[in-house]
GROMACS .gro file of C-alpha atoms in nm:
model
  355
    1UNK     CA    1  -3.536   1.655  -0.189
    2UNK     CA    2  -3.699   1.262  -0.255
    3UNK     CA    3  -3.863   1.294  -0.604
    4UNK     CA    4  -3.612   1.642  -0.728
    5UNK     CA    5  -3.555   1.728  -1.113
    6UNK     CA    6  -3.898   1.480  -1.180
    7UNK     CA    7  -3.719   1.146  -1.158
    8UNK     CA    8  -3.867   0.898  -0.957
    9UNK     CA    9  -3.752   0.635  -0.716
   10UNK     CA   10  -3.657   0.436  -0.974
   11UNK     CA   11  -3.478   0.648  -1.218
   12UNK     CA   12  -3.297   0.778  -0.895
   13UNK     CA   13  -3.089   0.500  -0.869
   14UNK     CA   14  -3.048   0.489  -1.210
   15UNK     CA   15  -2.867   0.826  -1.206
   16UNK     CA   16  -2.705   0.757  -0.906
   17UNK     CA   17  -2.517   0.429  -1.083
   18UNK     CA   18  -2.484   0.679  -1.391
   19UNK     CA   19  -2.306   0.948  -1.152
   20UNK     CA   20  -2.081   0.664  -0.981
   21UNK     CA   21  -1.984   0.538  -1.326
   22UNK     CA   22  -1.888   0.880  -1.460
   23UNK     CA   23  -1.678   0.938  -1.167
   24UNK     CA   24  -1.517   0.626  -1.182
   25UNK     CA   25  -1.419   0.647  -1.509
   26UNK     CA   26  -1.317   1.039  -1.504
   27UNK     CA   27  -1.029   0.893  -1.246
   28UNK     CA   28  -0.893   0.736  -1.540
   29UNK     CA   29  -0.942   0.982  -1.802
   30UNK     CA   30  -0.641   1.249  -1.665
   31UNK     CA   31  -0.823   1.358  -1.345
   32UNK     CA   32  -0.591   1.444  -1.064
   33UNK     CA   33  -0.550   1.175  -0.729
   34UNK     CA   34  -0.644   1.477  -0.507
   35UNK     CA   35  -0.351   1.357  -0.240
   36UNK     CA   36  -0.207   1.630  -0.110
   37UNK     CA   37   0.018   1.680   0.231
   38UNK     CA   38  -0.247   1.610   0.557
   39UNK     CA   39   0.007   1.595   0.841
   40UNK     CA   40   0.360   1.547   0.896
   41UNK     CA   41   0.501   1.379   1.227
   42UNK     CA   42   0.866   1.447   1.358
   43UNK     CA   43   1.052   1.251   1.577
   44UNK     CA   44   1.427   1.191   1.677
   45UNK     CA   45   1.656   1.012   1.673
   46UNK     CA   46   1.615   0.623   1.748
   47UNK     CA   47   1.744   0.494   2.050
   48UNK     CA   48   2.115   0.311   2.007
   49UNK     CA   49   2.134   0.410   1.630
   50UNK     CA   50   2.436   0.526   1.522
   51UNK     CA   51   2.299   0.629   1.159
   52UNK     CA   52   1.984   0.758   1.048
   53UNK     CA   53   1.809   0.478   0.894
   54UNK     CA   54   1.426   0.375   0.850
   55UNK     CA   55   1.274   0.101   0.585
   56UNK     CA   56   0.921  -0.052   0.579
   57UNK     CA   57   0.589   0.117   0.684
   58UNK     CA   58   0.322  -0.141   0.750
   59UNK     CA   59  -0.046   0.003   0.800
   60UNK     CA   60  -0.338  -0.214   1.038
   61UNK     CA   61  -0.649  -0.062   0.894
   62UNK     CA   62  -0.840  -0.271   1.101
   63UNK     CA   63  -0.643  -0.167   1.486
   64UNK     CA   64  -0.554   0.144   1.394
   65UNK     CA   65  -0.193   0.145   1.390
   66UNK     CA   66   0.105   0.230   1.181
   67UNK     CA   67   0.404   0.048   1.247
   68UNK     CA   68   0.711   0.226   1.122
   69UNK     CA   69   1.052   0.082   1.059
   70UNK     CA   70   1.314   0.333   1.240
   71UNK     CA   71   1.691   0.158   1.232
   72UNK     CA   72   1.679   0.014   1.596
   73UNK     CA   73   1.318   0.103   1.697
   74UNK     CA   74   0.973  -0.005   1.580
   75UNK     CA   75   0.763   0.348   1.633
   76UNK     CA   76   0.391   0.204   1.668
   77UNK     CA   77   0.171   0.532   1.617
   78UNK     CA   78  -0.234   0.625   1.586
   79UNK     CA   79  -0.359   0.590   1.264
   80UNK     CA   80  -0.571   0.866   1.293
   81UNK     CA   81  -0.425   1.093   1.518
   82UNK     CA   82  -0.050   0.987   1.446
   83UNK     CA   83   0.042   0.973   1.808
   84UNK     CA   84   0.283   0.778   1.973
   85UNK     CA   85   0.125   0.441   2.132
   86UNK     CA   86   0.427   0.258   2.161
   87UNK     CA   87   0.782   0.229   2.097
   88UNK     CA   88   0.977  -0.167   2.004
   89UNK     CA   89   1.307  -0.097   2.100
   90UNK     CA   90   1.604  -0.336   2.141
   91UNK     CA   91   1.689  -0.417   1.758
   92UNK     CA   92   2.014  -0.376   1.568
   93UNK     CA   93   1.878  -0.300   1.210
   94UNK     CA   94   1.492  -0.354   1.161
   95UNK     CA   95   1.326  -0.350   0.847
   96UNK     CA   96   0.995  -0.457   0.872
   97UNK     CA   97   0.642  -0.597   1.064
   98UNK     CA   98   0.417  -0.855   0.964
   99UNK     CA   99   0.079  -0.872   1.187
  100UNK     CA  100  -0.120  -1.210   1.249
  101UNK     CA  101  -0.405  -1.057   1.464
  102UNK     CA  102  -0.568  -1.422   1.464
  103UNK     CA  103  -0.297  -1.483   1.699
  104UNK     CA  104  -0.215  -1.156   1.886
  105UNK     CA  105   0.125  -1.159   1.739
  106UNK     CA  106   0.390  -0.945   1.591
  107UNK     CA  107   0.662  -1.012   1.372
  108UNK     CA  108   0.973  -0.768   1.305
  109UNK     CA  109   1.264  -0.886   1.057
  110UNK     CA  110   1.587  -0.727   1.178
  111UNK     CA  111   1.883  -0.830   0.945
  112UNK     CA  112   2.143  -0.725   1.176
  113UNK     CA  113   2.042  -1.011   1.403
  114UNK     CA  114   1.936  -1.259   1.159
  115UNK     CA  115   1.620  -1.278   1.307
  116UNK     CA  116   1.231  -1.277   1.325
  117UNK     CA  117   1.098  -1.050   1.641
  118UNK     CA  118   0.776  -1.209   1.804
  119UNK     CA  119   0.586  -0.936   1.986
  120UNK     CA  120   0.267  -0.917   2.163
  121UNK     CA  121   0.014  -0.699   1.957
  122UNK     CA  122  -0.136  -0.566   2.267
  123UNK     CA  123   0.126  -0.493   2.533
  124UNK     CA  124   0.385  -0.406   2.238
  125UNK     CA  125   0.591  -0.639   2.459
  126UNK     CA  126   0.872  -0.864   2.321
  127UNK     CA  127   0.786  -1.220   2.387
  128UNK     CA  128   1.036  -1.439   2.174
  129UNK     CA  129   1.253  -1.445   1.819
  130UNK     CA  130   1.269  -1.714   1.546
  131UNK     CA  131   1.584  -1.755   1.360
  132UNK     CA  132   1.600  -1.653   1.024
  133UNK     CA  133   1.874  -1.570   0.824
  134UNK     CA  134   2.142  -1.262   0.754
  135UNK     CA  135   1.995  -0.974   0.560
  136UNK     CA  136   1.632  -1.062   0.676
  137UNK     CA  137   1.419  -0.800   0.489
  138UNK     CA  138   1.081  -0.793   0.417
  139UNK     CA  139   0.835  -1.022   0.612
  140UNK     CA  140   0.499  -1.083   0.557
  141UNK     CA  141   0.183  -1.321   0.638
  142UNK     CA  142   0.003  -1.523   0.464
  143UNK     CA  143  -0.353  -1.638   0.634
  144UNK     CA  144  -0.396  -1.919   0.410
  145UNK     CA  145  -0.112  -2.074   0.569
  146UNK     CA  146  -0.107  -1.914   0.893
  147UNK     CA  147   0.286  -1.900   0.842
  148UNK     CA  148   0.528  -1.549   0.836
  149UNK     CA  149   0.777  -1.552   0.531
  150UNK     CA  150   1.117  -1.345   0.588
  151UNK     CA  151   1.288  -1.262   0.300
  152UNK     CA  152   1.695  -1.320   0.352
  153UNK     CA  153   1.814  -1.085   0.093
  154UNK     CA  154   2.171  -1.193   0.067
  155UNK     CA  155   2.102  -1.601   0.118
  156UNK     CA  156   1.843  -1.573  -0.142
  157UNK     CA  157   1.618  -1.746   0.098
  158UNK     CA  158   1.284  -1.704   0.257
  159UNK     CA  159   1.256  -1.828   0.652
  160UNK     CA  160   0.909  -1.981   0.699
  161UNK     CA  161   0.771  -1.946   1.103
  162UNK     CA  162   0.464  -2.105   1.216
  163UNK     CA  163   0.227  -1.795   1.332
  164UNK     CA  164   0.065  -1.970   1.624
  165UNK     CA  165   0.397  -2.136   1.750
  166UNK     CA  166   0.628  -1.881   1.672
  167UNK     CA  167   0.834  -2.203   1.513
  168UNK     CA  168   1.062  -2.222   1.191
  169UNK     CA  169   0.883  -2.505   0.940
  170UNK     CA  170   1.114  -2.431   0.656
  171UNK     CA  171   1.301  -2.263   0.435
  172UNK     CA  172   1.270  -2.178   0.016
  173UNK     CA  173   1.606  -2.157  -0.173
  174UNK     CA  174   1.471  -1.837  -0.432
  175UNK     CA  175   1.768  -1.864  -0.644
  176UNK     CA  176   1.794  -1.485  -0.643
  177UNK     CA  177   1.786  -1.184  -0.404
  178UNK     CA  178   1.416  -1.144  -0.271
  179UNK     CA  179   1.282  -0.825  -0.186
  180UNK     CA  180   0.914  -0.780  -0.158
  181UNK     CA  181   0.651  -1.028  -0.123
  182UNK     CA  182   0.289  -1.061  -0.102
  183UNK     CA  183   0.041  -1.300  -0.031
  184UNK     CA  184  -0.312  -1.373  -0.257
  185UNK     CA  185  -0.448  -1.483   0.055
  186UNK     CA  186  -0.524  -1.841  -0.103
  187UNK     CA  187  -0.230  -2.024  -0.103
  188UNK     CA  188   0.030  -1.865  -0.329
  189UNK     CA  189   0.311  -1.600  -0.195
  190UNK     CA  190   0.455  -1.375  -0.470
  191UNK     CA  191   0.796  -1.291  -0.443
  192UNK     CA  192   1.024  -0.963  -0.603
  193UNK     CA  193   1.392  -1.129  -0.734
  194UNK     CA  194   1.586  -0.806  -0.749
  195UNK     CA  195   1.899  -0.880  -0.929
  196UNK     CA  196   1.709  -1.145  -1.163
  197UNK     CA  197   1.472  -0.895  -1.246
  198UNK     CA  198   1.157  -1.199  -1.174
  199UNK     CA  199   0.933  -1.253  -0.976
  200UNK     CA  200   0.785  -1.600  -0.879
  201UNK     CA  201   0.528  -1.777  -0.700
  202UNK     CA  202   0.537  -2.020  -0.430
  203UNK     CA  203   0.276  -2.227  -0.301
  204UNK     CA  204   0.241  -2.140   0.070
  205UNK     CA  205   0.153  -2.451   0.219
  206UNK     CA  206   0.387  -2.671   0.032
  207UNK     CA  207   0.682  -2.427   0.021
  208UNK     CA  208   0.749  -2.535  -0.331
  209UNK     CA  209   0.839  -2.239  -0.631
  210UNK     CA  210   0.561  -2.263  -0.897
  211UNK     CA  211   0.635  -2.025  -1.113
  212UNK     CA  212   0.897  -1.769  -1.225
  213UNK     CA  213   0.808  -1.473  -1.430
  214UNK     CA  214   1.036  -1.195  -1.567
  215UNK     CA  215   0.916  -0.856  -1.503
  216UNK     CA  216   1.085  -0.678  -1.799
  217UNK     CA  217   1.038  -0.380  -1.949
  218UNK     CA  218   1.111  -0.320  -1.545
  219UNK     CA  219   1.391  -0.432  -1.381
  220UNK     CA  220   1.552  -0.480  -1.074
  221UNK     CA  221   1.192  -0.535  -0.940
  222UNK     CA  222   1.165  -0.378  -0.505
  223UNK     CA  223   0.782  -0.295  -0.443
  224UNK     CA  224   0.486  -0.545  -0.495
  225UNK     CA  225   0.138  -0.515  -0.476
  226UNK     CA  226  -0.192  -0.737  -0.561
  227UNK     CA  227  -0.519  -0.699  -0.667
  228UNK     CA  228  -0.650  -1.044  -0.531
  229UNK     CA  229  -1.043  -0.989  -0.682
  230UNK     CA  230  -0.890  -0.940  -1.048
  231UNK     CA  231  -0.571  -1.117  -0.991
  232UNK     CA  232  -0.333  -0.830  -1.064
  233UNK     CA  233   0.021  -0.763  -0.978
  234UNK     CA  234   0.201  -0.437  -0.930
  235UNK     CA  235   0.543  -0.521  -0.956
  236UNK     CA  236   0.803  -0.180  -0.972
  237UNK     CA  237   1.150  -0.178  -1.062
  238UNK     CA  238   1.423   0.028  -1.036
  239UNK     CA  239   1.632  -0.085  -1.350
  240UNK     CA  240   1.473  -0.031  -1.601
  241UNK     CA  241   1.245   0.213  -1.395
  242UNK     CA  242   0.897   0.110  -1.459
  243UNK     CA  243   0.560  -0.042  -1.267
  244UNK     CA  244   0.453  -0.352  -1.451
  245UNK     CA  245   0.097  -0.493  -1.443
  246UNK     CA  246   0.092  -0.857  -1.465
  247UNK     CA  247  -0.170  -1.160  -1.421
  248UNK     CA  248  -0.097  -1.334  -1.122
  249UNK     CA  249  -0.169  -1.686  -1.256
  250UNK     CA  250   0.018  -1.668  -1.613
  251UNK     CA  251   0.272  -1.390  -1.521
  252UNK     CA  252   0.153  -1.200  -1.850
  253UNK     CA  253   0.270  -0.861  -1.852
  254UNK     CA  254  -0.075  -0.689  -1.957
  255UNK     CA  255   0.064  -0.262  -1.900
  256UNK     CA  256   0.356  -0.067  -1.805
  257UNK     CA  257   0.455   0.285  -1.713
  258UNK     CA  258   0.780   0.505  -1.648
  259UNK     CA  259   0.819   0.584  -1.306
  260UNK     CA  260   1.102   0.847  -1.142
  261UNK     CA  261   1.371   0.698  -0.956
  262UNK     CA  262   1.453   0.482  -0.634
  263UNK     CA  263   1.081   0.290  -0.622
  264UNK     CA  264   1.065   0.136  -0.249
  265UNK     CA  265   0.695   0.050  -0.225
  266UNK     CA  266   0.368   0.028  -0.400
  267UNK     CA  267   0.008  -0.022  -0.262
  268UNK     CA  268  -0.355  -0.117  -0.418
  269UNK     CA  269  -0.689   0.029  -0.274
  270UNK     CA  270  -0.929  -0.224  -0.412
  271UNK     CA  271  -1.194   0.050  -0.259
  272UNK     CA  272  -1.102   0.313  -0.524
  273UNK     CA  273  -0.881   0.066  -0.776
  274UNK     CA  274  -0.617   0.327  -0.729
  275UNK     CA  275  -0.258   0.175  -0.762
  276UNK     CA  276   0.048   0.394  -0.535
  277UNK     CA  277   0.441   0.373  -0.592
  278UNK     CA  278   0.643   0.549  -0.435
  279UNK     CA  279   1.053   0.691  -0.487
  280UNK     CA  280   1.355   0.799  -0.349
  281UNK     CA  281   1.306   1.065  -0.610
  282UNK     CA  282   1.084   1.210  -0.363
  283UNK     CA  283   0.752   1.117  -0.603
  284UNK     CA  284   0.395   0.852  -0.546
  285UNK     CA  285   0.294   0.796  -0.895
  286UNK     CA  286  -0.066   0.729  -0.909
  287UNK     CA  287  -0.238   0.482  -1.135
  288UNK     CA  288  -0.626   0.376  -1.163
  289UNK     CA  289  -0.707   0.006  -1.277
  290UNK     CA  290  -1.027   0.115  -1.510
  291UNK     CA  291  -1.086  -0.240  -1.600
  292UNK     CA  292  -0.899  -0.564  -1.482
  293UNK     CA  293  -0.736  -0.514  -1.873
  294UNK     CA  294  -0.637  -0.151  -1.851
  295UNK     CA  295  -0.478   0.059  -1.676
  296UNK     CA  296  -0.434   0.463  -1.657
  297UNK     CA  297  -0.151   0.733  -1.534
  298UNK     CA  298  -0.364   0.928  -1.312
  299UNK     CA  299  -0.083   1.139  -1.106
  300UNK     CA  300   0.227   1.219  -1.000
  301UNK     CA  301   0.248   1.382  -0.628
  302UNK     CA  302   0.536   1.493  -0.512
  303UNK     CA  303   0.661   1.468  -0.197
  304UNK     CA  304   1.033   1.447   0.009
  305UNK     CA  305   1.346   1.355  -0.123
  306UNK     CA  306   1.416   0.992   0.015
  307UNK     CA  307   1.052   0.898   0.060
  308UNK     CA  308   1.070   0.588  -0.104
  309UNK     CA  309   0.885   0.342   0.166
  310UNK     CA  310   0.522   0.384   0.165
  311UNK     CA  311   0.164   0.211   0.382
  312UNK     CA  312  -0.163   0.227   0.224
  313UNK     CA  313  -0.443   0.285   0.484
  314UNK     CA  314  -0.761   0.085   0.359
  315UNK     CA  315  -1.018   0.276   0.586
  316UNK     CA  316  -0.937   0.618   0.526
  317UNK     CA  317  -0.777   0.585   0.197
  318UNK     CA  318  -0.465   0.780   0.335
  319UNK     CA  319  -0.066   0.738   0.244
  320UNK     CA  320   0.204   0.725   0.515
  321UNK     CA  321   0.535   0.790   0.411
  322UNK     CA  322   0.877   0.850   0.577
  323UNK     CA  323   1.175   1.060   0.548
  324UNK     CA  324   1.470   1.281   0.665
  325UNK     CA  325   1.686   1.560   0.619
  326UNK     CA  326   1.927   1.429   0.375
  327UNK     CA  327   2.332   1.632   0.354
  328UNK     CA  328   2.472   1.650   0.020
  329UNK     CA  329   2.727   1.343  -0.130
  330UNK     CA  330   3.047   1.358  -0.003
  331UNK     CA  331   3.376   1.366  -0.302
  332UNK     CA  332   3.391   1.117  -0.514
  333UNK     CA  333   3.673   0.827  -0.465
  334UNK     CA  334   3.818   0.580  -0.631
  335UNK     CA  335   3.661   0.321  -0.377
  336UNK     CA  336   3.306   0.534  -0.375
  337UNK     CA  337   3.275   0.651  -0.761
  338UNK     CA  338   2.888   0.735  -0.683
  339UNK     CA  339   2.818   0.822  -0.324
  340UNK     CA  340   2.463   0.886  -0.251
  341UNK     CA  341   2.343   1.164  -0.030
  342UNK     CA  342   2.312   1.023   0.366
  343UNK     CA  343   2.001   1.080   0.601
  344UNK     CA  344   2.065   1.351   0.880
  345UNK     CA  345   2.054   1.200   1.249
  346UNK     CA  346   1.775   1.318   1.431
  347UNK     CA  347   1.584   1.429   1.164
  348UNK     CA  348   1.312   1.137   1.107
  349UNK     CA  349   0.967   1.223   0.999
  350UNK     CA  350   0.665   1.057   0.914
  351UNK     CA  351   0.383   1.252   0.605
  352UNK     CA  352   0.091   1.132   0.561
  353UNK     CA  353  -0.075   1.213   0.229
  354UNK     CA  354  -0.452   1.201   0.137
  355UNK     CA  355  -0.757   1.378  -0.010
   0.00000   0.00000   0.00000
C-alpha cells in the first residue's frame, strides 16, 4: 500500500536499497543457495555409441537451448521445457559446442575426428568441418575476434577458425595440455594447462601467449569461469582439489576453497555474483563474490555421482547437469591398479537444478 509503515516516496527507496543490500550480503554470510532438484530428463542411448559417454553442456540463454554433449550425438533440448528440438548426429566422440549467433553458426569439437563441426543454428543441419587437431576438447568463441578456439588436449594446441568463413587462421603452441578456456570478450582468451597446473592468456586477435599464471594451491586446473565486470577468474582443479580466485590481468591469486572431487565445470551469474563448480563426486559447490576482493562458501548441493559437467542458464538462473547409472570398478590389475567405476549404456540423463 503506496505510503505503508509512514515512509514516504522517498524513504521507500531508501529501504528498498537497504532490503536489497541486506539480502545481498546475507548470501554471503552462511545462507543456503536454495538449488534444489527442478526436473530430471532421461534419454537413451546415443546413436552408434558403443560406450556411455557425455562431456560439455553449453547453455544459449538468449535462444533458449541447451546443447548437450552425448558421445556421438549433440542432444539440442528446450531450455525451459527440456524437450527435445533436435538431435546432431554423425560424430565419433564429441565434446563440446561453441555458438556464434552473429553468424547463424555452430561449432562441435569431436576429438575422435580431429575436427571442428560447423552447423546451422537454425535447421540443426550439418553444413561443413574445419580441421583441428587429435584430442579436440573444449571449444569456445570469442566475439572480440569473431574466431572459435579448439583446445587439442594431447598436441597442446589450440585450432583457431574464422567464425564467418568457417576457415582455420592459426594455431597456438600452449606448451601444456589445455582444457578449459574462456573468453573476456575484449581481446584476451584464458586458457586451463592441466598437467602444468597454469593457466595463461592469449591475445585473441594476435594469437600470441601473454601471460602464464600458476594456479596453485589448486592443481591440475579443468573448469574456468570469468567475471568480466570485476575481472575475476574461477579457475578449479582437481590436484590439489581447490577453486582459485584470481585477477585476470596480474594472475594474483586473491581466495581459495576446498572442493570434493573430480571438478569438470564451473559457471558465474554476474546477476546474483554466485560462482558454481561442479564434481564427479556428485557435488556443485556454491560460492558468492561479496565484493570483487572477497569471496564466501555459500553451499554445497549435492547431486549424482558422475555429474561433473555443468551449464549455467543466465535468464532463469537454473543449473543443467548430466549423468548416468554408473556399475561398480571392476578387480584391480596389474595393468589397471585404479579402475574407475564406468557409465551404464542407456542410462543418460540430464538434472536441472534451481531455486
Amino acid at each position: 500500500m503506496k505510503g505503508s509503515f509512514g515512509f514516504g516516496r522517498g524513504m521507500n527507496r531508501v529501504a528498498l536499497v537497504l532490503i536489497c543490500a541486506f539480502a545481498a550480503s546475507a548470501v554471503g554470510m552462511g545462507a543456503t543457495s536454495g538449488y534444489h532438484l527442478l526436473k530430471k530428463y532421461n534419454f537413451g542411448a546415443a546413436e552408434g555409441s558403443t560406450r556411455e559417454y557425455f562431456d560439455y553442456i553449453m547453455v544459449d540463454s538468449g535462444a533458449r537451448r541447451v546443447y548437450v554433449s552425448h558421445g556421438t550425438e549433440i542432444k539440442v533440448l528446450d531450455a525451459d521445457s527440456g524437450a527435445l528440438v533436435g538431435n546432431i548426429t554423425g560424430l565419433k566422440q564429441d565434446h563440446g559446442v561453441a555458438v556464434a549467433a552473429e553468424f547463424g553458426r555452430g561449432f562441435i569439437s569431436d576429438g575422435a575426428q580431429g575436427k571442428a563441426i560447423i552447423f546451422d543454428l537454425k535447421s540443426l543441419k550439418v553444413t561443413g568441418e574445419a580441421k583441428a587437431d587429435k584430442d579436440a576438447d573444449c571449444v569456445i568463441y570469442d566475439p572480440a575476434s569473431k574466431r572459435v578456439f579448439v583446445m587439442n588436449g594431447d598436441p597442446h594446441s589450440s585450432t583457431v577458425i574464422d567464425a564467418k568463413s568457417g576457415n582455420v587462421v592459426g594455431t597456438i603452441e600452449l606448451g601444456g595440455g589445455p582444457e578449459f578456456a574462456v573468453a573476456d570478450g575484449s581481446g584476451t582468451v584464458y586458457i586451463n594447462l592441466e598437467d602444468k597446473s597454469e593457466l595463461v592468456a592469449v591475445d585473441s586477435g594476435t594469437l600470441k601467449i601473454k601471460s602464464r599464471w600458476p594456479v596453485a594451491p589448486a592443481g591440475a586446473p579443468t573448469a574456468l569461469a570469468i567475471d568480466v565486470m570485476h575481472r575475476r577468474l574461477f579457475s578449479a582443479g582437481r590436484n590439489p582439489q581447490n577453486l582459485v580466485v584470481m585477477d585476470a590481468d596480474s594472475g594474483k591469486v586473491i581466495q581459495s576453497f576446498p572442493i570434493s572431487a573430480g571438478v569438470d565445470a564451473a559457471a558465474y551469474d554476474a546477476e546474483t555474483g554466485m560462482i558454481f563448480a561442479s564434481t564427479r563426486d556428485g557435488m556443485i559447490h556454491v560460492f558468492h563474490e561479496d565484493s570483487p576482493d572477497k569471496f564466501s562458501e555459500v553451499d554445497t548441493v549435492k547431486t549424482e555421482f558422475g555429474a561433473k559437467t555443468m551449464g549455467l542458464d543466465t535468464k532463469t538462473h537454473n543449473l543443467f547437469v548430466d549423468t548416468a547409472d554408473f556399475a561398480e570398478p571392476a578387480a584391480p590389475t596389474a595393468e589397471r591398479p585404479h579402475p574407475q567405476r564406468t557409465a551404464v549404456m542407456g542410462t543418460f540423463r540430464v538434472l536441472v537444478y534451481g531455486r
